[in-house]
Amino acid sequence: MGHESHVWKIVFTACVLIAEMSPVVNLQSQFVNDSMLDGLVKRNRKASVQNFINNDLQLPLNNGKLKEIGNINSNGSDGEDSPNNVECQAFHNMNITDICSFVNQTADCDIDEGFIRYTSFVYCDFAEHLLPLGLVIVFIWWVFLFIGLAVTADDFFCPALTVISKTLGLSVTFLAFGNGAPDIFSSIAAIGNASNGDAGLALGALLGAGVFVTTVVAGVIAIVRPFDAMQRPFLRDVIFYLAAVFWTFYILWKKEITKYESIGFILLYVFYVVVVVAGRYIYQKQRGLPTPPVTVVTNQTISDERRPLLNTEACKLTNYVQDTVSIEQEYIHPLARFFNSVNPIDHDKWVKAGCFVRFYEVFKCPVVFVLKLTIPVVDYEDEVNHNWSRHLNSLHCTVGPLFAIFATNLGWKTIGNVYPVWALVLPVGVILSLVVLFTSNNNQYPRYHAVFAYLGFLVSVIWIYCIANEVVNILQMFGIVFNISNAILGLTFLAWGNSIGDLIADTAMAKQGYPRMGISACFGGPLFNLLLGIGIPFTIGTFKNGGSYALNVTLEEIVLAGFLAFSLVSSLIIVPLSGFRMTRAWGIYLMVLYCVFLLVALLTETGVIHGRL
């Protein structure tokens, strides 16, 4: 009886609300001339309806029942107050006691990609006084995911790209994609999850990382080791980067990007590579030197004018020479070899490591273990067997494809509405595993070993994309909880997380006496990330949206692009005037400039600095 009474009350309320919005009200006003009586009737009707909604209707809604009537006042349309139009952060400005119900019923609080609804997790699974505990747990998980993102790119994605490049005989390759993969996939995830054209998280991360690397990282290098920069590469990279930033500013100013403009970002990077290759060829010919092989520059592709500007070992920060040694292979039981292959902790590093490094190894070992089980790695630096593990690589033929289909939500889809996809992939994977197992041996990698690099490339891309989605969803959750814009989250947490590795690596190279290598990456890497980080995601987005993508631009994005352009222009003026000498004074200036940038960005976020676009 309780549920039936609620249903009848809901039907009655719907009729009253429809009558309230219908033209009958206008007819009623023609027969009722007394305005006071008319106002009294309307006020009483409104008060009774509101009282019913608050007392009788809200209870089943808060208990998770009849959620479909949450939009009853719009009768299926997205009105101004519809949950489909309300921003998730709006509850900060509302008198709402049950935030969990609001989060579950508001479309903007939901996620388009990913596996965990973090906003519901912190507001529904924790009491109000335990909300800080939930946030701490999510923050630790976010750090864990960021480490997983870096490990996947460095230890699994980059070796696969190296092998693919060598097997295809490419000289100018896409190896740079290895270093920029976390940034690009984070951008794809942020733009894919953006609602109402709010791409502030992606743009904030790309532009914020650019400001951080070109000011803080470049400044630290100049302070640690002042040096003379190579003129042509510096001017080329800064000019191309400036062109990309001004183009981005133009897109932000007109608040829309078309498919041709997004493709143009990709083509601009292709043109940059052509200029690099042609410049290297001319430089070598003028000096009568043999032309070295060329690959692509990124944050961690360290180079100068007297080395190949684009190093085929782009995924490695340093090159080292190993003496040739004779190795006597001892018999190892296949089971022991398998467990050694999946062991997430390097025994040799563990023995020599300190407490902090050991804690880091233990912290990341769960994700490393799962990655080793799902992603095959063909490592040409292992001159003995190229990281071949017969039983583990056989297992990869089954586990890798299964993970790929379930991570992309294809596993439970059916073929012809009868046969699930996983039921097709599983037997095929088992057959391939048996073929590998019976056509290979433990001590020598087979001739088809390089094929595993292509499988590793595919599975690692899916891993990176899945982890990037979770990272972005967590940042959006923090933005909702603390009422922070996506642009600020992008230029701080996401930008710092993606750039901290560059700061450590480039500073280490400068201390070792190679500052030119680090400064080259400070401009070539962010250029790569900006052009492809905008070009690839927005090309996908514009084709999905019919040829264009409307942007919801805030003042924070304009400040970001403006400061990045200002830092590049100032460097383009100061460095040539100082004879291309990277001085400590220039480094200190860049550090101060970044502090000013953060201050202006925070003042803009808090509304102290405001303006209309």
XYZ file of C-alpha atoms in Angstrom:
613
model
C 0.000 0.000 0.000
C 2.857 2.415 0.772
C 4.342 2.149 -2.701
C 0.883 2.413 -4.348
C 0.087 5.578 -2.411
C 3.373 7.105 -3.505
C 2.562 6.266 -7.123
C -0.896 7.869 -6.950
C 0.578 10.940 -5.277
C 3.206 11.220 -7.979
C 0.557 10.962 -10.716
C -1.527 13.614 -8.995
C 1.466 15.928 -8.629
C 2.373 15.494 -12.288
C -1.156 16.454 -13.298
C -1.074 19.521 -11.063
C 2.312 20.640 -12.432
C 1.229 20.105 -16.032
C -1.909 22.099 -15.394
C 0.210 24.784 -13.792
C 2.281 25.143 -16.969
C -0.601 24.786 -19.457
C -2.546 27.536 -21.213
C -5.539 26.726 -18.996
C -4.044 29.139 -16.494
C -4.466 31.927 -19.009
C -8.143 30.983 -19.518
C -8.619 30.889 -15.793
C -7.366 34.449 -15.446
C -10.095 35.648 -17.839
C -12.859 34.469 -15.507
C -11.219 35.394 -12.210
C -10.904 39.174 -12.081
C -9.960 39.516 -8.513
C -6.131 39.606 -8.639
C -5.797 39.076 -4.902
C -7.926 35.947 -5.043
C -5.975 34.691 -8.067
C -2.660 35.259 -6.320
C -3.914 33.545 -3.169
C -5.056 30.480 -5.122
C -1.716 30.222 -6.894
C 0.255 30.669 -3.687
C -1.772 28.012 -1.872
C -1.449 25.604 -4.788
C 2.313 26.215 -5.009
C 2.732 25.796 -1.254
C 0.783 22.505 -1.195
C 2.711 21.087 -4.150
C 6.060 22.113 -2.658
C 5.090 20.659 0.703
C 4.184 17.354 -0.974
C 7.472 17.246 -2.891
C 9.525 17.969 0.231
C 7.713 15.579 2.585
C 6.280 12.775 0.467
C 8.278 12.687 -2.714
C 11.795 13.304 -1.382
C 11.821 10.211 0.845
C 11.627 7.601 -1.935
C 14.039 9.657 -3.997
C 16.629 9.741 -1.214
C 16.258 6.003 -0.714
C 17.284 5.437 -4.297
C 13.716 4.658 -5.542
C 11.948 6.198 -8.477
C 15.030 8.157 -9.623
C 13.455 8.587 -12.983
C 11.073 11.184 -11.582
C 13.942 13.435 -10.515
C 13.243 15.471 -13.611
C 9.461 15.404 -13.206
C 9.094 19.170 -13.447
C 10.537 19.163 -16.965
C 8.487 16.149 -18.161
C 11.446 14.657 -20.053
C 12.952 17.900 -21.326
C 16.180 19.411 -20.110
C 14.973 22.539 -18.423
C 17.173 25.075 -16.715
C 16.962 23.226 -13.397
C 17.101 19.763 -14.922
C 19.705 17.366 -13.487
C 21.035 17.080 -17.023
C 21.958 20.769 -17.034
C 23.053 21.300 -13.423
C 26.812 21.255 -12.842
C 28.037 18.781 -10.264
C 29.748 21.535 -8.262
C 26.442 23.401 -7.909
C 25.632 21.742 -4.587
C 28.168 24.083 -2.940
C 25.727 26.941 -3.637
C 22.589 24.989 -2.713
C 21.043 24.121 0.615
C 21.411 20.368 0.127
C 21.794 17.992 3.048
C 21.875 14.718 1.100
C 24.799 15.275 -1.279
C 24.928 11.570 -2.119
C 21.472 11.659 -3.702
C 22.360 14.818 -5.616
C 25.566 13.236 -6.945
C 23.770 10.056 -8.024
C 20.952 11.934 -9.773
C 23.007 14.661 -11.526
C 24.269 13.750 -14.971
C 27.342 15.993 -14.696
C 28.572 13.966 -11.714
C 28.666 10.780 -13.766
C 31.698 9.588 -15.743
C 31.843 8.900 -19.465
C 34.992 6.773 -19.324
C 36.549 4.851 -16.480
C 35.593 2.213 -13.957
C 35.112 3.976 -10.601
C 32.726 6.818 -9.746
C 35.000 8.635 -7.334
C 32.529 11.396 -6.493
C 29.945 8.846 -5.385
C 32.681 6.964 -3.527
C 33.672 9.879 -1.284
C 30.132 11.214 -0.706
C 28.156 7.966 -0.469
C 30.593 5.474 1.062
C 31.881 7.773 3.809
C 29.994 9.675 6.458
C 30.315 13.442 6.366
C 32.867 13.532 9.180
C 34.912 10.829 7.412
C 35.072 12.680 4.089
C 38.757 13.655 4.638
C 39.613 9.968 5.042
C 37.980 9.186 1.714
C 39.897 11.991 0.046
C 43.203 10.729 1.480
C 42.477 7.221 0.182
C 41.654 8.550 -3.289
C 44.775 10.745 -3.279
C 47.000 7.746 -2.477
C 45.265 5.821 -5.259
C 45.887 8.772 -7.592
C 49.620 8.723 -6.793
C 49.651 4.972 -7.373
C 47.974 5.435 -10.770
C 50.433 8.155 -11.768
C 53.309 5.804 -10.971
C 51.576 3.095 -12.993
C 51.214 5.498 -15.887
C 54.931 6.297 -15.850
C 55.964 2.641 -15.484
C 53.731 1.552 -18.352
C 55.130 4.206 -20.675
C 58.799 3.779 -19.745
C 59.147 0.034 -19.201
C 56.551 -1.412 -21.571
C 55.453 1.124 -24.187
C 58.877 2.497 -25.121
C 60.588 -0.891 -25.690
C 57.696 -1.914 -27.950
C 58.099 1.266 -30.005
C 61.834 0.688 -30.280
C 61.358 -2.832 -31.639
C 58.604 -1.750 -34.035
C 60.815 1.054 -35.324
C 63.712 -1.301 -35.975
C 61.627 -4.069 -37.551
C 59.967 -1.579 -39.911
C 63.322 0.022 -40.745
C 62.162 3.525 -39.854
C 64.735 6.317 -39.593
C 62.395 9.175 -38.671
C 60.007 7.437 -36.316
C 57.224 7.871 -33.843
C 59.499 6.901 -30.953
C 58.820 10.299 -29.411
C 55.298 9.107 -28.788
C 56.701 6.968 -25.988
C 57.682 9.912 -23.818
C 54.637 11.984 -24.688
C 52.172 9.099 -24.339
C 51.040 9.921 -20.758
C 50.410 13.571 -21.654
C 48.612 12.755 -24.898
C 46.446 10.002 -23.448
C 45.624 12.189 -20.437
C 44.523 14.844 -22.918
C 42.415 12.326 -24.854
C 40.810 11.161 -21.612
C 40.156 14.716 -20.359
C 38.586 15.842 -23.632
C 36.615 12.608 -23.920
C 35.202 13.150 -20.422
C 34.593 16.880 -20.910
C 31.006 18.028 -20.544
C 29.534 21.005 -22.379
C 32.823 21.723 -24.131
C 34.745 22.178 -20.873
C 38.196 21.053 -22.020
C 39.901 23.076 -19.305
C 41.536 20.044 -17.705
C 43.236 18.964 -20.948
C 44.230 22.464 -22.030
C 45.299 23.344 -18.500
C 47.558 20.288 -18.347
C 49.128 20.879 -21.787
C 49.656 24.613 -21.347
C 50.482 24.334 -17.637
C 53.113 21.672 -18.295
C 54.531 23.899 -21.035
C 54.846 26.827 -18.637
C 56.387 24.601 -15.961
C 58.970 22.986 -18.250
C 59.983 26.173 -20.109
C 60.358 28.149 -16.880
C 61.069 25.925 -13.859
C 62.934 23.093 -15.601
C 64.835 25.398 -17.969
C 65.545 27.780 -15.091
C 66.912 25.020 -12.849
C 69.196 23.820 -15.654
C 70.566 27.340 -16.166
C 71.073 27.836 -12.421
C 72.758 24.462 -11.906
C 74.997 24.683 -14.977
C 75.224 27.934 -16.995
C 76.178 27.175 -20.603
C 76.149 28.413 -24.194
C 73.105 27.229 -26.126
C 73.247 26.111 -29.743
C 71.706 28.947 -31.725
C 69.843 27.272 -34.578
C 68.057 24.539 -32.587
C 67.069 26.971 -29.842
C 65.595 29.514 -32.261
C 63.859 26.815 -34.302
C 62.196 25.123 -31.317
C 61.109 28.357 -29.634
C 59.671 29.811 -32.864
C 57.719 26.635 -33.623
C 56.487 26.498 -30.040
C 55.397 30.133 -30.214
C 53.484 29.429 -33.422
C 51.702 26.515 -31.743
C 50.829 28.611 -28.666
C 49.462 31.506 -30.723
C 47.397 29.084 -32.757
C 46.037 27.611 -29.527
C 45.267 31.121 -28.280
C 43.340 31.806 -31.490
C 41.288 28.627 -30.954
C 40.521 29.664 -27.390
C 39.592 33.175 -28.441
C 36.998 32.044 -30.988
C 35.800 29.263 -28.621
C 35.623 26.617 -31.310
C 37.910 24.238 -33.139
C 37.107 22.604 -36.467
C 38.309 19.283 -37.769
C 40.613 21.024 -40.244
C 42.210 23.083 -37.473
C 42.711 20.027 -35.268
C 44.284 18.127 -38.162
C 46.407 21.211 -38.770
C 48.009 20.808 -35.344
C 49.160 17.329 -36.341
C 50.408 18.554 -39.716
C 52.338 21.366 -38.035
C 54.266 18.805 -36.028
C 54.932 16.816 -39.209
C 56.273 20.020 -40.776
C 58.453 20.563 -37.697
C 59.948 17.093 -38.116
C 60.619 17.813 -41.807
C 62.420 21.038 -40.857
C 64.482 19.174 -38.257
C 65.487 16.479 -40.723
C 66.268 18.958 -43.504
C 68.249 21.167 -41.127
C 70.268 18.212 -39.908
C 70.963 17.086 -43.475
C 72.119 20.571 -44.542
C 74.234 20.959 -41.400
C 76.012 17.687 -42.014
C 76.552 18.345 -45.718
C 78.076 21.768 -45.081
C 80.685 20.206 -42.826
C 81.271 17.100 -44.906
C 80.069 14.789 -42.157
C 78.061 11.606 -42.660
C 74.353 12.106 -42.052
C 73.294 10.227 -38.915
C 69.920 8.544 -38.473
C 67.248 10.868 -37.157
C 64.311 10.363 -34.846
C 61.931 12.594 -32.937
C 62.602 15.022 -30.050
C 60.652 14.926 -26.791
C 61.150 15.901 -23.168
C 63.431 12.959 -22.583
C 65.056 12.811 -26.010
C 68.229 14.612 -25.071
C 70.361 16.008 -27.881
C 72.570 18.811 -29.123
C 73.964 19.990 -32.456
C 76.865 17.591 -32.503
C 74.712 14.553 -31.830
C 71.732 13.222 -33.734
C 69.024 15.700 -32.700
C 66.470 12.898 -32.866
C 67.862 9.865 -31.108
C 66.506 6.408 -31.965
C 66.758 5.523 -28.276
C 64.259 8.237 -27.430
C 62.736 6.337 -24.585
C 66.031 6.184 -22.624
C 67.477 9.185 -20.814
C 71.092 8.123 -20.880
C 73.181 5.838 -23.015
C 75.815 3.714 -21.485
C 78.419 1.356 -22.886
C 78.476 -2.214 -21.698
C 81.598 -4.331 -22.008
C 81.162 -7.565 -23.881
C 81.253 -10.439 -21.465
C 80.984 -14.131 -21.904
C 77.976 -15.606 -20.206
C 77.722 -19.213 -19.292
C 74.080 -20.104 -19.175
C 73.189 -22.320 -16.272
C 70.166 -24.541 -16.236
C 67.171 -22.899 -14.594
C 63.971 -24.815 -13.979
C 61.167 -23.473 -16.245
C 58.934 -22.778 -13.242
C 61.700 -20.798 -11.532
C 62.342 -18.910 -14.779
C 58.652 -18.037 -15.007
C 58.507 -16.667 -11.446
C 61.671 -14.674 -12.041
C 60.044 -13.144 -15.116
C 56.932 -11.980 -13.241
C 58.808 -10.848 -10.141
C 57.959 -7.121 -9.832
C 61.075 -6.306 -7.779
C 64.558 -6.313 -9.263
C 66.725 -8.286 -6.838
C 69.976 -6.538 -7.813
C 68.472 -3.074 -7.311
C 66.870 -4.149 -4.051
C 70.180 -5.172 -2.505
C 71.836 -1.850 -3.366
C 68.818 0.399 -2.706
C 68.148 2.578 0.303
C 64.994 2.719 2.412
C 63.179 5.231 0.203
C 63.857 3.300 -3.009
C 62.773 0.056 -1.368
C 59.534 1.666 -0.207
C 58.950 2.924 -3.763
C 59.619 -0.555 -5.206
C 57.151 -2.137 -2.778
C 54.558 0.581 -3.441
C 54.585 0.066 -7.199
C 55.045 -3.723 -7.260
C 51.281 -4.544 -7.587
C 50.927 -2.562 -10.795
C 54.260 -3.868 -12.136
C 53.157 -7.442 -11.442
C 49.869 -7.000 -13.307
C 51.609 -5.239 -16.201
C 54.129 -8.059 -16.523
C 51.319 -10.592 -16.667
C 49.486 -8.766 -19.456
C 52.149 -6.967 -21.560
C 54.996 -8.781 -23.353
C 58.265 -6.873 -23.494
C 60.838 -7.399 -26.231
C 63.972 -5.670 -24.986
C 66.865 -5.386 -27.444
C 69.128 -4.104 -24.660
C 69.127 -7.644 -23.300
C 71.662 -8.981 -25.781
C 71.328 -12.579 -24.610
C 67.664 -13.410 -25.186
C 65.843 -10.064 -25.717
C 63.834 -10.629 -22.499
C 62.396 -13.891 -23.850
C 60.449 -15.989 -21.357
C 58.830 -18.987 -22.992
C 56.047 -19.688 -20.513
C 55.284 -16.059 -19.715
C 55.176 -15.033 -23.385
C 52.916 -18.009 -24.102
C 50.592 -16.798 -21.346
C 50.614 -13.287 -22.860
C 48.908 -14.635 -25.994
C 45.823 -15.372 -23.897
C 45.892 -12.832 -21.080
C 46.820 -9.782 -23.192
C 43.897 -9.964 -25.650
C 41.447 -10.820 -22.854
C 42.511 -7.761 -20.880
C 42.232 -5.621 -24.016
C 38.617 -6.565 -24.754
C 37.432 -6.230 -21.164
C 39.251 -2.923 -20.599
C 37.576 -1.493 -23.711
C 34.143 -2.865 -22.641
C 34.000 -5.211 -25.614
C 34.252 -8.470 -23.685
C 30.548 -8.856 -22.914
C 29.288 -7.649 -26.276
C 27.830 -10.362 -28.467
C 28.407 -11.314 -32.070
C 25.067 -11.749 -33.790
C 23.335 -11.253 -30.413
C 24.395 -14.763 -29.466
C 28.133 -15.288 -29.094
C 30.048 -13.088 -26.604
C 33.335 -11.616 -27.767
C 35.316 -13.087 -24.873
C 34.189 -16.595 -25.853
C 35.814 -16.070 -29.237
C 39.003 -14.414 -27.983
C 39.656 -16.973 -25.244
C 39.971 -20.122 -27.412
C 41.971 -18.245 -30.057
C 44.348 -17.018 -27.351
C 44.717 -20.495 -25.869
C 45.534 -21.946 -29.289
C 48.170 -19.263 -29.913
C 49.652 -19.905 -26.456
C 49.991 -23.609 -27.220
C 51.567 -22.867 -30.606
C 54.183 -20.621 -28.982
C 54.795 -23.111 -26.202
C 55.460 -26.042 -28.548
C 57.419 -24.144 -31.224
C 59.994 -22.525 -28.926
C 62.471 -23.407 -26.210
C 63.555 -21.827 -22.949
C 67.064 -20.715 -23.848
C 66.660 -19.096 -27.281
C 64.039 -16.615 -28.440
C 62.147 -17.687 -31.588
C 62.328 -15.945 -34.942
C 58.849 -14.514 -34.466
C 59.739 -12.961 -31.095
C 59.451 -9.417 -32.524
C 55.732 -10.006 -33.129
C 55.231 -9.829 -29.371
C 56.313 -6.171 -29.526
C 53.188 -5.376 -31.560
C 50.996 -7.133 -29.002
C 52.833 -5.278 -26.248
C 52.274 -1.984 -28.056
C 48.518 -2.595 -28.323
C 48.028 -3.734 -24.725
C 50.234 -0.980 -23.279
C 48.264 1.667 -25.206
C 45.060 0.328 -23.669
C 46.664 0.302 -20.215
C 47.861 3.886 -20.599
C 44.455 5.043 -21.785
C 42.628 3.278 -18.934
C 44.990 4.648 -16.282
C 44.826 8.137 -17.799
C 41.017 8.014 -17.591
C 41.171 7.174 -13.897
C 43.729 9.929 -13.245
C 41.503 12.470 -14.981
C 38.368 11.268 -13.169
C 40.102 11.623 -9.796
C 41.212 15.164 -10.629
C 37.663 16.039 -11.634
C 36.443 14.604 -8.334
C 38.881 16.825 -6.414
C 37.629 19.775 -8.449
C 34.039 18.951 -7.452
C 34.826 18.483 -3.761
C 36.953 21.626 -3.400
C 35.007 23.646 -6.007
C 38.102 24.177 -8.187
C 37.971 24.706 -11.936
C 39.347 22.119 -14.347
C 41.871 24.619 -15.698
C 43.497 25.072 -12.278
C 43.575 21.317 -11.724
C 45.196 20.868 -15.110
C 47.904 23.494 -14.670
C 48.782 22.234 -11.178
C 48.272 18.567 -10.318
C 48.126 17.097 -13.822
C 50.868 19.351 -15.223
C 53.173 18.765 -12.243
C 52.572 15.029 -12.318
C 53.415 14.805 -16.017
C 56.453 17.107 -15.726
C 58.163 16.101 -12.491
C 60.046 13.341 -14.315
C 61.411 15.884 -16.792
C 62.602 18.107 -13.935
C 64.487 15.253 -12.261
C 65.958 13.827 -15.463
C 66.994 17.112 -17.065
C 68.504 18.424 -13.829
C 70.496 15.211 -13.452
C 71.811 15.576 -17.007
C 72.824 19.175 -16.321
C 74.727 18.143 -13.182
C 76.546 15.509 -15.218
C 77.758 18.193 -17.604
C 75.171 17.921 -20.390
C 72.954 21.025 -19.987
C 72.415 21.359 -23.749
C 70.708 18.012 -23.767
C 68.285 19.105 -21.071
C 67.487 22.517 -22.535
C 66.772 20.961 -25.924
C 64.091 18.797 -24.330
C 62.570 21.791 -22.486
C 61.199 23.158 -25.768
C 60.982 20.175 -28.118
C 59.047 18.010 -25.657
C 56.250 20.459 -24.742
C 55.935 21.346 -28.448
C 55.292 17.685 -29.233
C 52.780 17.368 -26.383
C 50.899 20.542 -27.298
C 50.553 19.862 -31.021
C 49.596 16.202 -30.729
C 47.860 16.630 -27.368
C 45.449 19.057 -29.046
C 45.528 17.625 -32.552
C 44.718 13.973 -31.805
C 41.965 14.363 -29.150
C 40.191 17.216 -30.927
C 40.386 15.443 -34.271
C 38.525 12.565 -32.637
C 36.130 14.973 -30.931
C 35.363 17.059 -34.007
C 34.606 14.023 -36.135
C 32.280 12.735 -33.410
C 30.523 16.121 -33.191
C 29.994 16.612 -36.890
C 33.068 18.654 -37.846
C 33.482 21.171 -35.023
C 33.920 21.255 -31.255
C 32.558 24.147 -29.211
C 34.821 25.143 -26.320
C 33.698 26.469 -22.959
C 36.618 28.833 -22.406
C 37.299 30.552 -19.095
C 39.702 33.319 -18.178
C 42.083 30.738 -16.675
C 42.818 29.223 -20.108
C 43.520 32.667 -21.547
C 45.917 33.403 -18.673
C 47.645 30.078 -19.297
C 48.186 30.664 -23.000
C 49.184 34.274 -22.391
C 51.832 33.438 -19.809
C 53.256 30.620 -21.922
C 53.537 32.967 -24.902
C 55.085 35.656 -22.696
C 57.715 33.268 -21.302
C 58.652 32.099 -24.806
C 58.826 35.641 -26.210
C 60.924 36.836 -23.267
C 63.333 33.909 -23.722
C 63.456 34.574 -27.447
C 64.549 38.155 -26.676
C 66.784 37.676 -23.614
C 68.797 34.661 -24.780
C 69.959 36.147 -28.139
C 70.734 39.473 -26.436
C 72.955 37.615 -23.959
C 74.868 35.919 -26.785
C 72.907 32.664 -26.326
C 74.438 32.307 -22.889
C 72.072 30.555 -20.475
C 72.981 32.453 -17.320
C 71.917 32.010 -13.717
C 70.193 35.389 -13.886
C 68.034 34.113 -16.748
C 67.250 30.987 -14.748
C 66.215 33.005 -11.690
C 64.053 35.219 -13.911
C 62.242 32.140 -15.235
C 61.627 30.833 -11.715
C 60.199 34.187 -10.617
C 58.054 34.295 -13.761
C 56.513 30.923 -12.861
C 55.735 32.102 -9.332
C 54.019 35.187 -10.763
C 52.106 32.935 -13.152
C 50.821 30.743 -10.316
C 49.799 33.818 -8.323
C 47.875 35.319 -11.248
C 46.226 31.967 -12.000
C 45.070 31.567 -8.390
C 43.807 35.151 -8.248
C 41.884 34.510 -11.450
C 40.412 31.320 -10.014
C 39.279 33.058 -6.820
C 37.683 35.904 -8.789
C 40.054 38.652 -7.644
C 41.092 39.025 -11.280
C 38.053 38.736 -13.480
C 36.870 39.634 -16.920
C 34.356 38.710 -19.599
C 35.286 36.741 -22.697
